[in-house]
């Protein structure tokens, strides 16, 4: 949800791979930067490439998301 609300992310542009613990995001790089997406993911409680997860957000995640 955090990534889907970002400007420039395509409506059909989010693919989750739970086995690999990965999300693939298709977006318009002329509208938003990759770092904006990484920070949105990190603020939701997940590591995004080199951007660490927000620890307070991690604590708030339900057990099945940790």
Tab-separated table of N, CA and C in Angstrom:
chain	number	residue	atom	x	y	z
A	1	UNK	N	0.813	-1.197	0.000
A	1	UNK	CA	0.000	0.000	0.000
A	1	UNK	C	0.857	1.261	0.000
A	2	UNK	N	1.960	1.244	0.738
A	2	UNK	CA	2.816	2.428	0.833
A	2	UNK	C	3.369	2.822	-0.532
A	3	UNK	N	3.732	1.844	-1.321
A	3	UNK	CA	4.285	2.125	-2.649
A	3	UNK	C	3.171	2.489	-3.628
A	4	UNK	N	2.053	1.826	-3.538
A	4	UNK	CA	0.944	2.071	-4.455
A	4	UNK	C	0.385	3.483	-4.376
A	5	UNK	N	0.585	4.140	-3.244
A	5	UNK	CA	0.103	5.510	-3.078
A	5	UNK	C	1.077	6.550	-3.641
A	6	UNK	N	2.249	6.138	-4.042
A	6	UNK	CA	3.249	7.071	-4.563
A	6	UNK	C	2.885	7.527	-5.968
A	7	UNK	N	3.068	8.812	-6.211
A	7	UNK	CA	2.818	9.379	-7.540
A	7	UNK	C	3.779	8.737	-8.529
A	8	UNK	N	3.274	8.357	-9.678
A	8	UNK	CA	4.104	7.787	-10.725
A	8	UNK	C	4.119	6.270	-10.771
A	9	UNK	N	3.600	5.612	-9.726
A	9	UNK	CA	3.542	4.148	-9.719
A	9	UNK	C	2.340	3.714	-10.536
A	10	UNK	N	2.572	2.812	-11.470
A	10	UNK	CA	1.481	2.330	-12.308
A	10	UNK	C	0.483	1.541	-11.476
A	11	UNK	N	-0.789	1.651	-11.810
A	11	UNK	CA	-1.849	0.946	-11.081
A	11	UNK	C	-1.622	-0.563	-11.091
A	12	UNK	N	-1.109	-1.094	-12.187
A	12	UNK	CA	-0.853	-2.534	-12.297
A	12	UNK	C	0.631	-2.840	-12.145
A	13	UNK	N	1.382	-1.916	-11.546
A	13	UNK	CA	2.839	-2.014	-11.544
A	13	UNK	C	3.484	-2.594	-10.311
A	14	UNK	N	2.732	-3.264	-9.439
A	14	UNK	CA	3.321	-3.831	-8.230
A	14	UNK	C	3.157	-5.339	-8.256
A	15	UNK	N	4.281	-6.045	-8.192
A	15	UNK	CA	4.292	-7.504	-8.178
A	15	UNK	C	5.026	-7.964	-6.931
A	16	UNK	N	4.385	-8.809	-6.134
A	16	UNK	CA	4.982	-9.320	-4.907
A	16	UNK	C	5.483	-10.739	-5.134
A	17	UNK	N	6.675	-11.035	-4.630
A	17	UNK	CA	7.214	-12.388	-4.633
A	17	UNK	C	7.546	-12.724	-3.182
A	18	UNK	N	6.600	-13.343	-2.492
A	18	UNK	CA	6.777	-13.620	-1.067
A	18	UNK	C	7.891	-14.627	-0.814
A	19	UNK	N	8.073	-15.577	-1.715
A	19	UNK	CA	9.143	-16.567	-1.564
A	19	UNK	C	10.518	-15.934	-1.567
A	20	UNK	N	10.707	-14.955	-2.425
A	20	UNK	CA	11.992	-14.253	-2.521
A	20	UNK	C	12.050	-13.033	-1.598
A	21	UNK	N	10.917	-12.732	-0.938
A	21	UNK	CA	10.812	-11.534	-0.089
A	21	UNK	C	11.172	-10.290	-0.887
A	22	UNK	N	10.485	-10.154	-2.041
A	22	UNK	CA	10.807	-9.090	-2.980
A	22	UNK	C	9.533	-8.484	-3.539
A	23	UNK	N	9.614	-7.200	-3.853
A	23	UNK	CA	8.530	-6.524	-4.554
A	23	UNK	C	9.137	-5.841	-5.780
A	24	UNK	N	8.450	-5.956	-6.885
A	24	UNK	CA	8.876	-5.303	-8.127
A	24	UNK	C	7.875	-4.196	-8.403
A	25	UNK	N	8.392	-2.990	-8.605
A	25	UNK	CA	7.535	-1.827	-8.805
A	25	UNK	C	7.835	-1.211	-10.163
A	26	UNK	N	6.802	-1.050	-10.975
A	26	UNK	CA	6.935	-0.359	-12.259
A	26	UNK	C	6.411	1.058	-12.053
A	27	UNK	N	7.245	2.021	-12.401
A	27	UNK	CA	6.879	3.409	-12.144
A	27	UNK	C	7.466	4.319	-13.210
A	28	UNK	N	6.985	5.539	-13.252
A	28	UNK	CA	7.457	6.546	-14.198
A	28	UNK	C	8.580	7.321	-13.533
A	29	UNK	N	9.806	7.106	-13.980
A	29	UNK	CA	10.969	7.754	-13.358
A	29	UNK	C	11.023	9.252	-13.639
A	30	UNK	N	10.191	9.740	-14.531
A	30	UNK	CA	10.113	11.183	-14.753
A	30	UNK	C	9.189	11.847	-13.732
A	31	UNK	N	8.432	11.027	-12.994
A	31	UNK	CA	7.481	11.544	-12.011
A	31	UNK	C	7.996	11.351	-10.583
A	32	UNK	N	8.624	10.222	-10.318
A	32	UNK	CA	9.139	9.942	-8.974
A	32	UNK	C	10.498	9.261	-9.084
A	33	UNK	N	11.287	9.407	-8.044
A	33	UNK	CA	12.618	8.803	-8.011
A	33	UNK	C	12.578	7.470	-7.273
A	34	UNK	N	13.506	6.599	-7.609
A	34	UNK	CA	13.599	5.304	-6.940
A	34	UNK	C	13.763	5.478	-5.435
A	35	UNK	N	14.529	6.467	-5.014
A	35	UNK	CA	14.741	6.702	-3.580
A	35	UNK	C	13.420	7.006	-2.872
A	36	UNK	N	12.509	7.720	-3.524
A	36	UNK	CA	11.208	8.000	-2.914
A	36	UNK	C	10.470	6.688	-2.621
A	37	UNK	N	10.546	5.759	-3.541
A	37	UNK	CA	9.891	4.462	-3.354
A	37	UNK	C	10.582	3.669	-2.248
A	38	UNK	N	11.918	3.700	-2.239
A	38	UNK	CA	12.664	2.989	-1.197
A	38	UNK	C	12.322	3.539	0.187
A	39	UNK	N	12.245	4.858	0.324
A	39	UNK	CA	11.914	5.445	1.618
A	39	UNK	C	10.480	5.122	2.021
A	40	UNK	N	9.554	5.065	1.077
A	40	UNK	CA	8.170	4.700	1.397
A	40	UNK	C	8.111	3.265	1.922
A	41	UNK	N	8.860	2.371	1.321
A	41	UNK	CA	8.916	0.977	1.769
A	41	UNK	C	9.543	0.895	3.155
A	42	UNK	N	10.633	1.614	3.363
A	42	UNK	CA	11.318	1.608	4.657
A	42	UNK	C	10.427	2.171	5.760
A	43	UNK	N	9.669	3.210	5.453
A	43	UNK	CA	8.759	3.792	6.444
A	43	UNK	C	7.607	2.850	6.782
A	44	UNK	N	7.317	1.904	5.891
A	44	UNK	CA	6.277	0.909	6.146
A	44	UNK	C	6.811	-0.258	6.982
A	45	UNK	N	8.142	-0.277	7.222
A	45	UNK	CA	8.714	-1.309	8.081
A	45	UNK	C	9.523	-2.380	7.383
A	46	UNK	N	9.921	-2.133	6.148
A	46	UNK	CA	10.671	-3.132	5.396
A	46	UNK	C	11.937	-2.515	4.823
A	47	UNK	N	13.007	-3.290	4.766
A	47	UNK	CA	14.234	-2.819	4.137
A	47	UNK	C	14.002	-2.704	2.638
A	48	UNK	N	14.538	-1.640	2.053
A	48	UNK	CA	14.404	-1.432	0.610
A	48	UNK	C	15.788	-1.156	0.042
A	49	UNK	N	16.371	-2.167	-0.575
A	49	UNK	CA	17.744	-2.090	-1.067
A	49	UNK	C	18.646	-1.700	0.100
A	50	UNK	N	19.350	-0.583	0.023
A	50	UNK	CA	20.264	-0.194	1.097
A	50	UNK	C	19.585	0.647	2.178
A	51	UNK	N	18.316	0.971	2.013
A	51	UNK	CA	17.593	1.803	2.976
A	51	UNK	C	17.007	0.887	4.060
A	52	UNK	N	17.460	1.045	5.315
A	52	UNK	CA	16.962	0.164	6.374
A	52	UNK	C	15.517	0.471	6.747
A	53	UNK	N	14.840	-0.533	7.261
A	53	UNK	CA	13.454	-0.379	7.702
A	53	UNK	C	13.377	0.535	8.914
A	54	UNK	N	12.308	1.293	9.004
A	54	UNK	CA	12.032	2.115	10.171
A	54	UNK	C	11.689	1.162	11.324
A	55	UNK	N	12.485	1.192	12.392
A	55	UNK	CA	12.324	0.226	13.476
A	55	UNK	C	10.989	0.344	14.194
A	56	UNK	N	10.463	1.540	14.326
A	56	UNK	CA	9.153	1.705	14.949
A	56	UNK	C	8.062	1.082	14.081
A	57	UNK	N	8.197	1.218	12.771
A	57	UNK	CA	7.224	0.620	11.858
A	57	UNK	C	7.321	-0.904	11.896
A	58	UNK	N	8.532	-1.428	12.041
A	58	UNK	CA	8.722	-2.882	12.134
A	58	UNK	C	7.988	-3.417	13.359
A	59	UNK	N	8.108	-2.724	14.484
A	59	UNK	CA	7.439	-3.160	15.718
A	59	UNK	C	5.923	-3.193	15.559
A	60	UNK	N	5.390	-2.310	14.731
A	60	UNK	CA	3.940	-2.216	14.551
A	60	UNK	C	3.396	-3.231	13.546
A	61	UNK	N	4.271	-3.899	12.805
A	61	UNK	CA	3.809	-4.871	11.811
A	61	UNK	C	3.180	-6.085	12.495
A	62	UNK	N	2.155	-6.663	11.873
A	62	UNK	CA	1.608	-7.915	12.413
A	62	UNK	C	2.652	-9.029	12.272
A	63	UNK	N	2.596	-10.050	13.135
A	63	UNK	CA	3.612	-11.117	13.125
A	63	UNK	C	3.826	-11.755	11.745
A	64	UNK	N	2.759	-11.918	10.966
A	64	UNK	CA	2.912	-12.579	9.667
A	64	UNK	C	3.672	-11.740	8.651
A	65	UNK	N	3.911	-10.487	8.965
A	65	UNK	CA	4.638	-9.604	8.048
A	65	UNK	C	6.102	-9.425	8.430
A	66	UNK	N	6.512	-9.995	9.527
A	66	UNK	CA	7.893	-9.824	10.000
A	66	UNK	C	8.783	-10.898	9.452
